[in-house]
Amino acid sequence: MLAVAVHSRADGDSTAVGVLRRGEPFTASVTDGAWRHVTTASGITGWVDDVDLRLDDGLRPS
């Protein structure tokens, strides 16, 4: 996957406010169930489904 949607709420049916691209740095603050609140390096803030992230040295889009 090259990019994942960043949503306005921790809900896959909510509006996508941007994308998190593979390799793009981001910070994650809180979780809500299977969702993680992120801020991308480009300043987009929203929610990403954990199933779309891969844990290795850090979280990143899978």
PDB file of C-alpha atoms in Angstrom:
ATOM      1  CA  MET A   1       0.000   0.000   0.000  1.00  0.00           C
ATOM      2  CA  LEU A   2       1.435   3.359  -1.002  1.00  0.00           C
ATOM      3  CA  ALA A   3      -0.849   5.535   1.131  1.00  0.00           C
ATOM      4  CA  VAL A   4      -3.669   5.269   3.652  1.00  0.00           C
ATOM      5  CA  ALA A   5      -6.578   7.608   4.277  1.00  0.00           C
ATOM      6  CA  VAL A   6      -6.501   9.910   7.288  1.00  0.00           C
ATOM      7  CA  HIS A   7     -10.065  10.328   8.554  1.00  0.00           C
ATOM      8  CA  SER A   8     -11.744  13.163  10.463  1.00  0.00           C
ATOM      9  CA  ARG A   9     -13.047  10.692  13.090  1.00  0.00           C
ATOM     10  CA  ALA A  10     -12.122   7.196  14.270  1.00  0.00           C
ATOM     11  CA  ASP A  11     -14.599   5.757  11.776  1.00  0.00           C
ATOM     12  CA  GLY A  12     -14.017   4.420   8.267  1.00  0.00           C
ATOM     13  CA  ASP A  13     -17.220   6.110   7.092  1.00  0.00           C
ATOM     14  CA  SER A  14     -16.015   9.563   8.180  1.00  0.00           C
ATOM     15  CA  THR A  15     -14.596  12.093   5.751  1.00  0.00           C
ATOM     16  CA  ALA A  16     -11.009  11.553   4.604  1.00  0.00           C
ATOM     17  CA  VAL A  17      -9.031  14.705   5.410  1.00  0.00           C
ATOM     18  CA  GLY A  18      -5.840  13.605   3.681  1.00  0.00           C
ATOM     19  CA  VAL A  19      -3.464  10.716   3.159  1.00  0.00           C
ATOM     20  CA  LEU A  20      -0.465   9.285   4.958  1.00  0.00           C
ATOM     21  CA  ARG A  21       2.067   8.110   2.388  1.00  0.00           C
ATOM     22  CA  ARG A  22       4.425   5.183   2.860  1.00  0.00           C
ATOM     23  CA  GLY A  23       7.632   6.415   4.473  1.00  0.00           C
ATOM     24  CA  GLU A  24       6.164   9.776   5.522  1.00  0.00           C
ATOM     25  CA  PRO A  25       7.019  10.591   9.140  1.00  0.00           C
ATOM     26  CA  PHE A  26       4.124  11.059  11.544  1.00  0.00           C
ATOM     27  CA  THR A  27       3.401  11.187  15.230  1.00  0.00           C
ATOM     28  CA  ALA A  28       0.716   9.142  16.944  1.00  0.00           C
ATOM     29  CA  SER A  29      -0.880  10.368  20.142  1.00  0.00           C
ATOM     30  CA  VAL A  30      -3.948   8.450  21.294  1.00  0.00           C
ATOM     31  CA  THR A  31      -5.931   5.398  20.268  1.00  0.00           C
ATOM     32  CA  ASP A  32      -9.666   4.802  20.061  1.00  0.00           C
ATOM     33  CA  GLY A  33     -10.276   1.091  19.663  1.00  0.00           C
ATOM     34  CA  ALA A  34      -8.544   0.066  16.447  1.00  0.00           C
ATOM     35  CA  TRP A  35      -7.879   3.678  15.413  1.00  0.00           C
ATOM     36  CA  ARG A  36      -4.807   5.821  16.058  1.00  0.00           C
ATOM     37  CA  HIS A  37      -4.798   9.644  16.056  1.00  0.00           C
ATOM     38  CA  VAL A  38      -1.919  10.891  13.904  1.00  0.00           C
ATOM     39  CA  THR A  39      -0.309  14.089  12.713  1.00  0.00           C
ATOM     40  CA  THR A  40       1.599  13.745   9.450  1.00  0.00           C
ATOM     41  CA  ALA A  41       4.820  15.562   8.576  1.00  0.00           C
ATOM     42  CA  SER A  42       2.761  17.697   6.178  1.00  0.00           C
ATOM     43  CA  GLY A  43       0.476  18.822   9.038  1.00  0.00           C
ATOM     44  CA  ILE A  44      -2.586  16.664   8.415  1.00  0.00           C
ATOM     45  CA  THR A  45      -4.249  15.600  11.660  1.00  0.00           C
ATOM     46  CA  GLY A  46      -6.789  12.807  11.913  1.00  0.00           C
ATOM     47  CA  TRP A  47      -7.391   9.105  12.456  1.00  0.00           C
ATOM     48  CA  VAL A  48      -5.860   6.045  10.774  1.00  0.00           C
ATOM     49  CA  ASP A  49      -7.066   2.469  11.169  1.00  0.00           C
ATOM     50  CA  ASP A  50      -4.369   0.387  12.904  1.00  0.00           C
ATOM     51  CA  VAL A  51      -4.811  -2.415  10.335  1.00  0.00           C
ATOM     52  CA  ASP A  52      -3.385   0.009   7.751  1.00  0.00           C
ATOM     53  CA  LEU A  53      -0.190   0.508   9.790  1.00  0.00           C
ATOM     54  CA  ARG A  54       2.755  -1.841  10.133  1.00  0.00           C
ATOM     55  CA  LEU A  55       4.907  -1.997  13.240  1.00  0.00           C
ATOM     56  CA  ASP A  56       8.628  -2.505  12.685  1.00  0.00           C
ATOM     57  CA  ASP A  57      11.146   0.103  13.851  1.00  0.00           C
ATOM     58  CA  GLY A  58       8.149   2.389  14.205  1.00  0.00           C
ATOM     59  CA  LEU A  59       4.642   2.712  12.833  1.00  0.00           C
ATOM     60  CA  ARG A  60       4.255   3.335   9.144  1.00  0.00           C
ATOM     61  CA  PRO A  61       1.661   2.734   6.457  1.00  0.00           C
ATOM     62  CA  SER A  62       1.766  -0.912   5.423  1.00  0.00           C
TER      63      SER A  62
END
